[in-house]
Structure formats: structure tokens, C-alpha cells
Amino acid sequence: MDVLINVFLALHIIGIAALLGGFLGQTKAMGAGEATVTPGMLHGAGTMLITGLALVGLNQADDQEVNNTKIAVKLAILVAILVLVYVKRGEKVPPPIFGAIGLLTAANIFIATLW
Ligand code: HEM
């Protein structure tokens, strides 16, 4: 079970890379109001949801403690990210909205690691 949990954790991290990498690669374009939500960002956010839910299930099945409050907060933040990247997919996004996607993603990373 440990191997399976670690495989899903690795996929969870690949999802972060796709979402945050898509954001960071466009910070210059964001300054010019030219940033777009790329397919990689949308797929990264979807990957976060699927692998996150799988991690909760696998940890519970393995009798490992899961911090439900932390997960609920991370899930709420990811739902906000998913709505933004889905609604704005393929479009030029105004800097405050594009910036919010990056900030919310970074917030979830700090919540995951510091809480
Ligand atoms: C943008 C969204 C998200 C980001 C950036 C993120 C980030 C991370 C990171 C960096 C880790 C590894 C750190 C650690 O194991 O302590 C992690 C683990 C984990 N994540 Fe996420 N996550 C996100 C969304 C979610 C969602 C939506 C769920 C569940 C519905 C979830 C469930 C988990 C679980 C169960 C673990 C492993 C156990 C734990 O430490 O809490 N994550 N996440």
C-alpha cells in the first residue's frame, strides 16, 4: 500500500508542476495582460483533484490518519482554482484573475506542507 500511496503522491506533485509551471511560465505575459490558461494548467488542476481524492481514500484504507479540516480547506481552494481555469480556458485572462490562480495554488502548497 505504501508504494501505491507514494505513486499517487508523485502524480499529485506532477499535477502541481503542470498547474504552477503553467502559471510561472507566463508571469511576464501576465504583466502585459497576455496570459492565457493553457491546457496543461487545466489538466494539472484536474490531476490534483483526482490524485488528492485517491490519496485520501488510500490513506484511510491503510489506517493512516488524514487531517479532514486541512483536506476540506485544500479541496475548497482547488475548487476555486478549477472554476477559474475551466471558465477561462484558452482565453486571455486579466492579470488579477491569472494572479489569483497562482496565489491560490501557492496557498495550497503552503497549507499542504505547513499545516
Ligand atoms: C492546488 C491544489 C493542491 C496542492 C498544491 C496540493 C499540494 C500537496 C503537496 C505539496 C503535498 C505533499 C506534502 C505532504 O505530503 O505533506 C500534498 C499531499 C496530499 N494532498 Fe494535496 N494538494 C492540492 C489539492 C489536494 C486536494 C483537492 C486533496 C483532496 C481532496 C489533496 C489531498 C492530499 C493528501 C491526502 C495528501 C497526502 C497526505 C497529507 O499530507 O495531507 N490535495 N498535497
CSV table of N, CA, C and O and ligand atoms in Angstrom, one decimal:
chain,number,residue,atom,x,y,z
A,1,MET,N,0.8,-1.2,0.0
A,1,MET,CA,0.0,0.0,0.0
A,1,MET,C,0.9,1.3,0.0
A,1,MET,O,0.5,2.2,-0.7
A,2,ASP,N,2.0,1.2,0.7
A,2,ASP,CA,2.9,2.4,0.8
A,2,ASP,C,3.3,2.8,-0.6
A,2,ASP,O,3.4,4.0,-0.9
A,3,VAL,N,3.7,1.8,-1.4
A,3,VAL,CA,4.1,2.1,-2.8
A,3,VAL,C,3.0,2.8,-3.6
A,3,VAL,O,3.3,3.8,-4.2
A,4,LEU,N,1.8,2.3,-3.4
A,4,LEU,CA,0.7,2.9,-4.2
A,4,LEU,C,0.4,4.3,-3.7
A,4,LEU,O,0.2,5.2,-4.5
A,5,ILE,N,0.5,4.5,-2.4
A,5,ILE,CA,0.3,5.9,-1.8
A,5,ILE,C,1.4,6.8,-2.4
A,5,ILE,O,1.1,7.9,-2.8
A,6,ASN,N,2.6,6.3,-2.4
A,6,ASN,CA,3.7,7.2,-2.9
A,6,ASN,C,3.6,7.4,-4.4
A,6,ASN,O,4.0,8.5,-4.9
A,7,VAL,N,3.1,6.5,-5.2
A,7,VAL,CA,2.9,6.7,-6.6
A,7,VAL,C,1.9,7.8,-6.8
A,7,VAL,O,2.1,8.7,-7.6
A,8,PHE,N,0.8,7.8,-6.0
A,8,PHE,CA,-0.3,8.8,-6.2
A,8,PHE,C,0.3,10.2,-5.7
A,8,PHE,O,-0.1,11.2,-6.2
A,9,LEU,N,1.2,10.1,-4.6
A,9,LEU,CA,1.8,11.4,-4.2
A,9,LEU,C,2.6,12.0,-5.3
A,9,LEU,O,2.6,13.2,-5.5
A,10,ALA,N,3.4,11.1,-6.0
A,10,ALA,CA,4.2,11.6,-7.1
A,10,ALA,C,3.3,12.2,-8.2
A,10,ALA,O,3.6,13.2,-8.8
A,11,LEU,N,2.2,11.5,-8.5
A,11,LEU,CA,1.3,12.0,-9.5
A,11,LEU,C,0.7,13.4,-9.1
A,11,LEU,O,0.4,14.3,-9.9
A,12,HIS,N,0.4,13.5,-7.7
A,12,HIS,CA,-0.1,14.7,-7.2
A,12,HIS,C,0.9,15.8,-7.4
A,12,HIS,O,0.5,16.9,-7.8
A,13,ILE,N,2.2,15.5,-7.2
A,13,ILE,CA,3.2,16.5,-7.4
A,13,ILE,C,3.4,16.9,-8.9
A,13,ILE,O,3.6,18.0,-9.2
A,14,ILE,N,3.2,15.9,-9.8
A,14,ILE,CA,3.2,16.2,-11.2
A,14,ILE,C,2.1,17.2,-11.6
A,14,ILE,O,2.3,18.1,-12.4
A,15,GLY,N,0.9,17.0,-10.9
A,15,GLY,CA,-0.2,17.9,-11.2
A,15,GLY,C,0.2,19.3,-10.7
A,15,GLY,O,-0.2,20.3,-11.4
A,16,ILE,N,0.8,19.4,-9.6
A,16,ILE,CA,1.3,20.8,-9.1
A,16,ILE,C,2.2,21.4,-10.1
A,16,ILE,O,2.1,22.6,-10.5
A,17,ALA,N,3.1,20.6,-10.7
A,17,ALA,CA,4.1,21.1,-11.6
A,17,ALA,C,3.4,21.6,-12.9
A,17,ALA,O,3.7,22.7,-13.4
A,18,ALA,N,2.4,20.9,-13.3
A,18,ALA,CA,1.7,21.3,-14.5
A,18,ALA,C,0.9,22.6,-14.3
A,18,ALA,O,1.0,23.6,-15.1
A,19,LEU,N,0.3,22.7,-13.1
A,19,LEU,CA,-0.6,23.9,-12.8
A,19,LEU,C,0.3,25.1,-12.5
A,19,LEU,O,0.2,26.2,-13.1
A,20,LEU,N,1.3,24.9,-11.6
A,20,LEU,CA,2.1,26.0,-11.2
A,20,LEU,C,3.1,26.4,-12.3
A,20,LEU,O,3.4,27.6,-12.5
A,21,GLY,N,3.6,25.4,-13.0
A,21,GLY,CA,4.6,25.6,-14.1
A,21,GLY,C,3.9,26.5,-15.2
A,21,GLY,O,4.5,27.4,-15.8
A,22,GLY,N,2.6,26.1,-15.5
A,22,GLY,CA,1.9,26.9,-16.5
A,22,GLY,C,1.7,28.3,-16.1
A,22,GLY,O,1.8,29.3,-16.9
A,23,PHE,N,1.5,28.6,-14.8
A,23,PHE,CA,1.4,29.9,-14.2
A,23,PHE,C,2.7,30.7,-14.3
A,23,PHE,O,2.8,31.7,-14.9
A,24,LEU,N,3.8,30.0,-13.7
A,24,LEU,CA,5.1,30.7,-13.6
A,24,LEU,C,5.7,31.0,-15.0
A,24,LEU,O,6.3,32.1,-15.1
A,25,GLY,N,5.4,30.2,-16.0
A,25,GLY,CA,6.0,30.4,-17.3
A,25,GLY,C,5.3,31.6,-18.0
A,25,GLY,O,5.8,32.0,-19.0
A,26,GLN,N,4.3,32.1,-17.4
A,26,GLN,CA,3.6,33.2,-18.1
A,26,GLN,C,3.5,34.5,-17.2
A,26,GLN,O,2.7,35.4,-17.5
A,27,THR,N,4.4,34.6,-16.2
A,27,THR,CA,4.3,35.8,-15.4
A,27,THR,C,4.6,37.1,-16.2
A,27,THR,O,4.1,38.1,-15.9
A,28,LYS,N,5.6,36.9,-17.1
A,28,LYS,CA,5.9,38.1,-18.0
A,28,LYS,C,4.7,38.5,-18.8
A,28,LYS,O,4.3,39.6,-18.9
A,29,ALA,N,4.1,37.4,-19.5
A,29,ALA,CA,2.9,37.7,-20.3
A,29,ALA,C,1.7,38.3,-19.4
A,29,ALA,O,1.0,39.1,-19.9
A,30,MET,N,1.7,37.8,-18.1
A,30,MET,CA,0.6,38.3,-17.2
A,30,MET,C,0.8,39.8,-17.1
A,30,MET,O,-0.2,40.6,-17.1
A,31,GLY,N,2.0,40.3,-16.9
A,31,GLY,CA,2.3,41.7,-16.7
A,31,GLY,C,1.7,42.5,-17.9
A,31,GLY,O,1.3,43.7,-17.7
A,32,ALA,N,1.8,41.9,-19.1
A,32,ALA,CA,1.3,42.6,-20.3
A,32,ALA,C,-0.2,42.3,-20.6
A,32,ALA,O,-0.7,42.8,-21.6
A,33,GLY,N,-0.8,41.6,-19.7
A,33,GLY,CA,-2.3,41.3,-19.9
A,33,GLY,C,-2.5,40.2,-21.0
A,33,GLY,O,-3.6,40.1,-21.5
A,34,GLU,N,-1.4,39.5,-21.3
A,34,GLU,CA,-1.5,38.5,-22.4
A,34,GLU,C,-1.5,37.0,-21.9
A,34,GLU,O,-1.4,36.1,-22.8
A,35,ALA,N,-1.6,36.8,-20.6
A,35,ALA,CA,-1.5,35.4,-20.1
A,35,ALA,C,-2.8,34.6,-20.5
A,35,ALA,O,-3.9,35.2,-20.5
A,36,THR,N,-2.6,33.4,-20.9
A,36,THR,CA,-3.8,32.5,-21.2
A,36,THR,C,-3.7,31.3,-20.3
A,36,THR,O,-2.7,30.8,-19.8
A,37,VAL,N,-4.9,30.7,-20.0
A,37,VAL,CA,-5.0,29.4,-19.3
A,37,VAL,C,-4.7,28.3,-20.3
A,37,VAL,O,-5.5,28.1,-21.2
A,38,THR,N,-3.6,27.7,-20.1
A,38,THR,CA,-3.2,26.6,-21.1
A,38,THR,C,-3.8,25.3,-20.7
A,38,THR,O,-4.2,25.1,-19.6
A,39,PRO,N,-3.9,24.4,-21.7
A,39,PRO,CA,-4.5,23.1,-21.4
A,39,PRO,C,-3.7,22.4,-20.3
A,39,PRO,O,-4.3,21.7,-19.5
A,40,GLY,N,-2.4,22.6,-20.2
A,40,GLY,CA,-1.6,21.9,-19.1
A,40,GLY,C,-2.1,22.4,-17.8
A,40,GLY,O,-2.1,21.6,-16.8
A,41,MET,N,-2.5,23.7,-17.6
A,41,MET,CA,-2.9,24.2,-16.3
A,41,MET,C,-4.3,23.5,-16.0
A,41,MET,O,-4.5,23.1,-14.8
A,42,LEU,N,-5.1,23.4,-17.0
A,42,LEU,CA,-6.5,22.7,-16.7
A,42,LEU,C,-6.3,21.3,-16.3
A,42,LEU,O,-6.8,20.8,-15.4
A,43,HIS,N,-5.4,20.6,-17.1
A,43,HIS,CA,-5.1,19.1,-16.8
A,43,HIS,C,-4.4,19.0,-15.4
A,43,HIS,O,-4.7,18.0,-14.7
A,44,GLY,N,-3.5,19.9,-15.1
A,44,GLY,CA,-2.9,19.9,-13.8
A,44,GLY,C,-3.9,20.0,-12.7
A,44,GLY,O,-3.8,19.2,-11.7
A,45,ALA,N,-4.8,20.9,-12.8
A,45,ALA,CA,-5.8,21.1,-11.7
A,45,ALA,C,-6.7,19.9,-11.6
A,45,ALA,O,-7.0,19.5,-10.5
A,46,GLY,N,-7.1,19.3,-12.7
A,46,GLY,CA,-7.9,18.1,-12.7
A,46,GLY,C,-7.1,16.9,-12.1
A,46,GLY,O,-7.7,16.2,-11.3
A,47,THR,N,-5.8,16.9,-12.4
A,47,THR,CA,-5.0,15.8,-11.8
A,47,THR,C,-4.9,16.0,-10.3
A,47,THR,O,-4.9,15.0,-9.5
A,48,MET,N,-4.8,17.2,-9.8
A,48,MET,CA,-4.8,17.5,-8.4
A,48,MET,C,-6.0,16.9,-7.7
A,48,MET,O,-5.9,16.4,-6.6
A,49,LEU,N,-7.2,17.1,-8.3
A,49,LEU,CA,-8.4,16.7,-7.7
A,49,LEU,C,-8.5,15.1,-7.6
A,49,LEU,O,-8.7,14.6,-6.6
A,50,ILE,N,-8.2,14.5,-8.8
A,50,ILE,CA,-8.3,13.0,-8.8
A,50,ILE,C,-7.2,12.4,-7.9
A,50,ILE,O,-7.5,11.5,-7.1
A,51,THR,N,-6.0,12.8,-8.0
A,51,THR,CA,-4.9,12.2,-7.1
A,51,THR,C,-5.1,12.6,-5.7
A,51,THR,O,-4.9,11.7,-4.8
A,52,GLY,N,-5.6,13.8,-5.4
A,52,GLY,CA,-5.9,14.2,-4.0
A,52,GLY,C,-7.0,13.3,-3.4
A,52,GLY,O,-6.8,12.8,-2.2
A,53,LEU,N,-8.1,13.1,-4.1
A,53,LEU,CA,-9.1,12.2,-3.6
A,53,LEU,C,-8.6,10.8,-3.4
A,53,LEU,O,-8.9,10.1,-2.4
A,54,ALA,N,-7.8,10.3,-4.4
A,54,ALA,CA,-7.2,9.0,-4.3
A,54,ALA,C,-6.4,8.8,-3.1
A,54,ALA,O,-6.4,7.8,-2.3
A,55,LEU,N,-5.6,9.9,-2.8
A,55,LEU,CA,-4.7,9.9,-1.6
A,55,LEU,C,-5.5,9.8,-0.3
A,55,LEU,O,-5.1,9.1,0.6
A,56,VAL,N,-6.6,10.5,-0.3
A,56,VAL,CA,-7.4,10.4,1.0
A,56,VAL,C,-7.9,9.0,1.1
A,56,VAL,O,-7.8,8.4,2.2
A,57,GLY,N,-8.5,8.4,0.1
A,57,GLY,CA,-9.0,7.1,0.1
A,57,GLY,C,-7.9,6.0,0.5
A,57,GLY,O,-8.1,5.2,1.4
A,58,LEU,N,-6.8,6.1,-0.2
A,58,LEU,CA,-5.7,5.2,0.1
A,58,LEU,C,-5.2,5.3,1.5
A,58,LEU,O,-4.9,4.3,2.2
A,59,ASN,N,-5.0,6.5,2.0
A,59,ASN,CA,-4.5,6.7,3.4
A,59,ASN,C,-5.5,6.1,4.4
A,59,ASN,O,-5.2,5.5,5.4
A,60,GLN,N,-6.8,6.4,4.1
A,60,GLN,CA,-7.9,5.9,5.1
A,60,GLN,C,-7.9,4.3,5.0
A,60,GLN,O,-8.0,3.7,6.0
A,61,ALA,N,-7.8,3.8,3.8
A,61,ALA,CA,-7.8,2.3,3.7
A,61,ALA,C,-6.6,1.7,4.4
A,61,ALA,O,-6.6,0.6,4.9
A,62,ASP,N,-5.5,2.5,4.5
A,62,ASP,CA,-4.3,2.0,5.1
A,62,ASP,C,-4.2,2.4,6.6
A,62,ASP,O,-3.2,2.2,7.2
A,63,ASP,N,-5.4,2.8,7.1
A,63,ASP,CA,-5.5,3.2,8.5
A,63,ASP,C,-4.5,4.4,8.9
A,63,ASP,O,-4.1,4.5,10.1
A,64,GLN,N,-4.2,5.2,8.0
A,64,GLN,CA,-3.3,6.4,8.3
A,64,GLN,C,-4.2,7.5,8.6
A,64,GLN,O,-5.3,7.7,7.9
A,65,GLU,N,-3.8,8.4,9.5
A,65,GLU,CA,-4.7,9.5,9.9
A,65,GLU,C,-4.7,10.5,8.7
A,65,GLU,O,-3.6,10.9,8.2
A,66,VAL,N,-5.9,11.0,8.4
A,66,VAL,CA,-6.0,12.1,7.4
A,66,VAL,C,-6.6,13.3,8.1
A,66,VAL,O,-7.6,13.2,8.9
A,67,ASN,N,-5.9,14.5,8.0
A,67,ASN,CA,-6.4,15.7,8.6
A,67,ASN,C,-7.6,16.3,7.7
A,67,ASN,O,-7.4,16.9,6.7
A,68,ASN,N,-8.8,15.9,8.2
A,68,ASN,CA,-10.0,16.3,7.4
A,68,ASN,C,-10.2,17.8,7.2
A,68,ASN,O,-10.7,18.2,6.1
A,69,THR,N,-9.9,18.5,8.2
A,69,THR,CA,-10.1,20.0,8.1
A,69,THR,C,-9.1,20.5,7.0
A,69,THR,O,-9.5,21.3,6.2
A,70,LYS,N,-7.9,20.1,7.1
A,70,LYS,CA,-6.9,20.5,6.1
A,70,LYS,C,-7.3,20.1,4.7
A,70,LYS,O,-7.2,20.9,3.8
A,71,ILE,N,-7.8,18.9,4.5
A,71,ILE,CA,-8.2,18.4,3.2
A,71,ILE,C,-9.4,19.2,2.7
A,71,ILE,O,-9.5,19.6,1.5
A,72,ALA,N,-10.3,19.6,3.6
A,72,ALA,CA,-11.5,20.3,3.2
A,72,ALA,C,-11.1,21.7,2.7
A,72,ALA,O,-11.6,22.2,1.7
A,73,VAL,N,-10.1,22.3,3.4
A,73,VAL,CA,-9.7,23.7,3.0
A,73,VAL,C,-9.0,23.6,1.7
A,73,VAL,O,-9.2,24.4,0.7
A,74,LYS,N,-8.1,22.5,1.5
A,74,LYS,CA,-7.4,22.3,0.2
A,74,LYS,C,-8.4,22.1,-0.9
A,74,LYS,O,-8.2,22.6,-2.0
A,75,LEU,N,-9.4,21.3,-0.6
A,75,LEU,CA,-10.4,21.0,-1.6
A,75,LEU,C,-11.2,22.3,-2.0
A,75,LEU,O,-11.4,22.5,-3.2
A,76,ALA,N,-11.5,23.1,-1.1
A,76,ALA,CA,-12.3,24.3,-1.4
A,76,ALA,C,-11.4,25.2,-2.2
A,76,ALA,O,-11.9,25.8,-3.2
A,77,ILE,N,-10.1,25.3,-1.9
A,77,ILE,CA,-9.2,26.2,-2.7
A,77,ILE,C,-9.1,25.6,-4.1
A,77,ILE,O,-9.1,26.4,-5.1
A,78,LEU,N,-9.0,24.3,-4.2
A,78,LEU,CA,-8.8,23.7,-5.5
A,78,LEU,C,-10.1,23.9,-6.4
A,78,LEU,O,-10.0,24.1,-7.6
A,79,VAL,N,-11.2,23.8,-5.7
A,79,VAL,CA,-12.5,24.0,-6.5
A,79,VAL,C,-12.5,25.4,-7.1
A,79,VAL,O,-12.9,25.6,-8.3
A,80,ALA,N,-12.0,26.4,-6.3
A,80,ALA,CA,-12.0,27.8,-6.8
A,80,ALA,C,-11.0,27.9,-8.0
A,80,ALA,O,-11.3,28.5,-9.0
A,81,ILE,N,-9.9,27.2,-7.9
A,81,ILE,CA,-8.9,27.2,-9.0
A,81,ILE,C,-9.5,26.5,-10.2
A,81,ILE,O,-9.4,27.0,-11.3
A,82,LEU,N,-10.2,25.4,-10.0
A,82,LEU,CA,-10.8,24.6,-11.1
A,82,LEU,C,-11.8,25.5,-11.8
A,82,LEU,O,-11.9,25.4,-13.1
A,83,VAL,N,-12.6,26.2,-11.1
A,83,VAL,CA,-13.7,27.0,-11.7
A,83,VAL,C,-13.0,28.1,-12.6
A,83,VAL,O,-13.3,28.3,-13.8
A,84,LEU,N,-11.9,28.7,-12.0
A,84,LEU,CA,-11.2,29.8,-12.8
A,84,LEU,C,-10.6,29.2,-14.1
A,84,LEU,O,-10.8,29.8,-15.2
A,85,VAL,N,-9.8,28.1,-13.9
A,85,VAL,CA,-9.1,27.6,-15.1
A,85,VAL,C,-10.1,27.0,-16.2
A,85,VAL,O,-9.9,27.0,-17.4
A,86,TYR,N,-11.3,26.4,-15.7
A,86,TYR,CA,-12.2,25.9,-16.6
A,86,TYR,C,-13.0,27.0,-17.4
A,86,TYR,O,-13.1,27.0,-18.6
A,87,VAL,N,-13.4,28.0,-16.6
A,87,VAL,CA,-14.2,29.1,-17.2
A,87,VAL,C,-13.3,29.9,-18.2
A,87,VAL,O,-13.8,30.3,-19.3
A,88,LYS,N,-12.1,30.1,-17.8
A,88,LYS,CA,-11.2,30.9,-18.6
A,88,LYS,C,-10.3,30.1,-19.5
A,88,LYS,O,-9.3,30.7,-20.1
A,89,ARG,N,-10.5,28.8,-19.7
A,89,ARG,CA,-9.6,28.0,-20.5
A,89,ARG,C,-9.4,28.6,-21.9
A,89,ARG,O,-10.4,29.0,-22.6
A,90,GLY,N,-8.2,28.6,-22.4
A,90,GLY,CA,-7.9,29.1,-23.7
A,90,GLY,C,-8.1,30.5,-24.0
A,90,GLY,O,-7.9,31.0,-25.1
A,91,GLU,N,-8.5,31.3,-22.9
A,91,GLU,CA,-8.7,32.7,-23.1
A,91,GLU,C,-7.6,33.6,-22.6
A,91,GLU,O,-6.8,33.1,-21.7
A,92,LYS,N,-7.4,34.8,-23.0
A,92,LYS,CA,-6.5,35.8,-22.4
A,92,LYS,C,-7.2,36.2,-21.1
A,92,LYS,O,-8.4,36.5,-21.1
A,93,VAL,N,-6.5,36.1,-20.0
A,93,VAL,CA,-7.1,36.3,-18.7
A,93,VAL,C,-6.5,37.6,-18.1
A,93,VAL,O,-5.3,37.8,-18.1
A,94,PRO,N,-7.3,38.5,-17.5
A,94,PRO,CA,-6.8,39.7,-16.9
A,94,PRO,C,-5.8,39.4,-15.7
A,94,PRO,O,-6.0,38.4,-15.1
A,95,PRO,N,-4.8,40.2,-15.5
A,95,PRO,CA,-3.8,39.9,-14.5
A,95,PRO,C,-4.3,39.5,-13.2
A,95,PRO,O,-3.8,38.6,-12.5
A,96,PRO,N,-5.3,40.2,-12.6
A,96,PRO,CA,-5.8,39.9,-11.2
A,96,PRO,C,-6.3,38.5,-11.2
A,96,PRO,O,-6.1,37.7,-10.2
A,97,ILE,N,-7.0,38.0,-12.2
A,97,ILE,CA,-7.6,36.6,-12.2
A,97,ILE,C,-6.5,35.6,-12.4
A,97,ILE,O,-6.4,34.6,-11.7
A,98,PHE,N,-5.5,35.9,-13.3
A,98,PHE,CA,-4.4,35.0,-13.6
A,98,PHE,C,-3.6,34.9,-12.3
A,98,PHE,O,-3.1,33.8,-11.9
A,99,GLY,N,-3.3,36.0,-11.7
A,99,GLY,CA,-2.5,36.1,-10.5
A,99,GLY,C,-3.2,35.3,-9.3
A,99,GLY,O,-2.5,34.6,-8.6
A,100,ALA,N,-4.5,35.3,-9.3
A,100,ALA,CA,-5.3,34.6,-8.3
A,100,ALA,C,-5.0,33.1,-8.4
A,100,ALA,O,-4.9,32.4,-7.4
A,101,ILE,N,-5.0,32.6,-9.7
A,101,ILE,CA,-4.7,31.2,-9.9
A,101,ILE,C,-3.4,30.8,-9.3
A,101,ILE,O,-3.3,29.8,-8.5
A,102,GLY,N,-2.3,31.6,-9.5
A,102,GLY,CA,-1.0,31.3,-8.9
A,102,GLY,C,-1.0,31.4,-7.4
A,102,GLY,O,-0.4,30.5,-6.7
A,103,LEU,N,-1.7,32.4,-6.9
A,103,LEU,CA,-1.7,32.6,-5.4
A,103,LEU,C,-2.4,31.5,-4.7
A,103,LEU,O,-1.9,31.0,-3.7
A,104,LEU,N,-3.5,31.1,-5.3
A,104,LEU,CA,-4.3,30.0,-4.7
A,104,LEU,C,-3.5,28.7,-4.7
A,104,LEU,O,-3.6,27.9,-3.8
A,105,THR,N,-2.8,28.5,-5.8
A,105,THR,CA,-2.0,27.2,-5.9
A,105,THR,C,-0.9,27.3,-4.9
A,105,THR,O,-0.7,26.3,-4.2
A,106,ALA,N,-0.2,28.4,-4.8
A,106,ALA,CA,0.9,28.5,-3.8
A,106,ALA,C,0.3,28.4,-2.4
A,106,ALA,O,0.9,27.7,-1.5
A,107,ALA,N,-0.9,28.9,-2.1
A,107,ALA,CA,-1.5,28.8,-0.8
A,107,ALA,C,-1.7,27.4,-0.5
A,107,ALA,O,-1.4,26.9,0.7
A,108,ASN,N,-2.2,26.6,-1.4
A,108,ASN,CA,-2.4,25.1,-1.2
A,108,ASN,C,-1.1,24.4,-0.9
A,108,ASN,O,-1.1,23.4,-0.1
A,109,ILE,N,0.0,24.8,-1.5
A,109,ILE,CA,1.2,24.1,-1.3
A,109,ILE,C,1.7,24.4,0.2
A,109,ILE,O,2.1,23.5,0.9
A,110,PHE,N,1.5,25.7,0.6
A,110,PHE,CA,1.9,26.0,2.0
A,110,PHE,C,1.0,25.3,3.0
A,110,PHE,O,1.4,24.9,4.0
A,111,ILE,N,-0.3,25.3,2.7
A,111,ILE,CA,-1.2,24.6,3.6
A,111,ILE,C,-0.8,23.1,3.7
A,111,ILE,O,-0.8,22.5,4.8
A,112,ALA,N,-0.5,22.5,2.5
A,112,ALA,CA,-0.1,21.0,2.5
A,112,ALA,C,1.1,20.8,3.3
A,112,ALA,O,1.2,19.8,4.0
A,113,THR,N,2.1,21.7,3.3
A,113,THR,CA,3.4,21.4,3.9
A,113,THR,C,3.5,22.0,5.3
A,113,THR,O,4.2,21.4,6.1
A,114,LEU,N,2.8,23.1,5.6
A,114,LEU,CA,2.9,23.7,7.0
A,114,LEU,C,1.9,23.3,8.0
A,114,LEU,O,2.1,23.4,9.2
A,115,TRP,N,0.7,22.9,7.5
A,115,TRP,CA,-0.4,22.6,8.5
A,115,TRP,C,-0.2,21.3,9.1
A,115,TRP,O,-0.1,20.3,8.5
B,1,HEM,C1,-3.8,23.1,-5.9
B,1,HEM,C2,-4.2,22.1,-5.1
B,1,HEM,C3,-3.3,21.2,-4.3
B,1,HEM,C4,-1.9,21.4,-4.0
B,1,HEM,C5,-1.0,22.5,-4.5
B,1,HEM,C6,-1.5,20.3,-3.1
B,1,HEM,C7,-0.3,20.1,-2.6
B,1,HEM,C8,0.2,19.0,-1.9
B,1,HEM,C9,1.5,18.7,-1.5
B,1,HEM,C10,2.7,19.6,-1.8
B,1,HEM,C11,1.5,17.5,-0.9
B,1,HEM,C12,2.7,16.8,-0.3
B,1,HEM,C13,3.0,17.3,1.1
B,1,HEM,C14,2.7,16.3,2.2
B,1,HEM,O1,2.5,15.1,1.9
B,1,HEM,O2,2.6,16.8,3.3
B,1,HEM,C15,0.1,17.0,-0.8
B,1,HEM,C16,-0.3,15.9,-0.2
B,1,HEM,C17,-1.6,15.5,-0.1
B,1,HEM,N1,-2.7,16.1,-0.7
B,1,HEM,FE1,-2.7,17.8,-1.8
B,1,HEM,N2,-2.7,19.5,-2.9
B,1,HEM,C18,-3.7,20.0,-3.6
B,1,HEM,C19,-5.0,19.5,-3.6
B,1,HEM,C20,-5.5,18.5,-2.9
B,1,HEM,C21,-6.8,18.0,-2.8
B,1,HEM,C22,-8.0,18.7,-3.5
B,1,HEM,C23,-6.9,16.9,-2.0
B,1,HEM,C24,-8.0,16.1,-1.6
B,1,HEM,C25,-9.2,16.1,-2.0
B,1,HEM,C26,-5.5,16.7,-1.6
B,1,HEM,C27,-5.1,15.6,-0.7
B,1,HEM,C28,-3.8,15.4,-0.3
B,1,HEM,C29,-3.4,14.3,0.5
B,1,HEM,C30,-4.4,13.2,1.1
B,1,HEM,C31,-2.0,14.3,0.6
B,1,HEM,C32,-1.1,13.4,1.4
B,1,HEM,C33,-1.4,13.4,2.9
B,1,HEM,C34,-1.1,14.8,3.5
B,1,HEM,O3,0.0,15.1,3.9
B,1,HEM,O4,-2.1,15.5,3.7
B,1,HEM,N3,-4.7,17.6,-2.1
B,1,HEM,N4,-0.7,18.0,-1.5
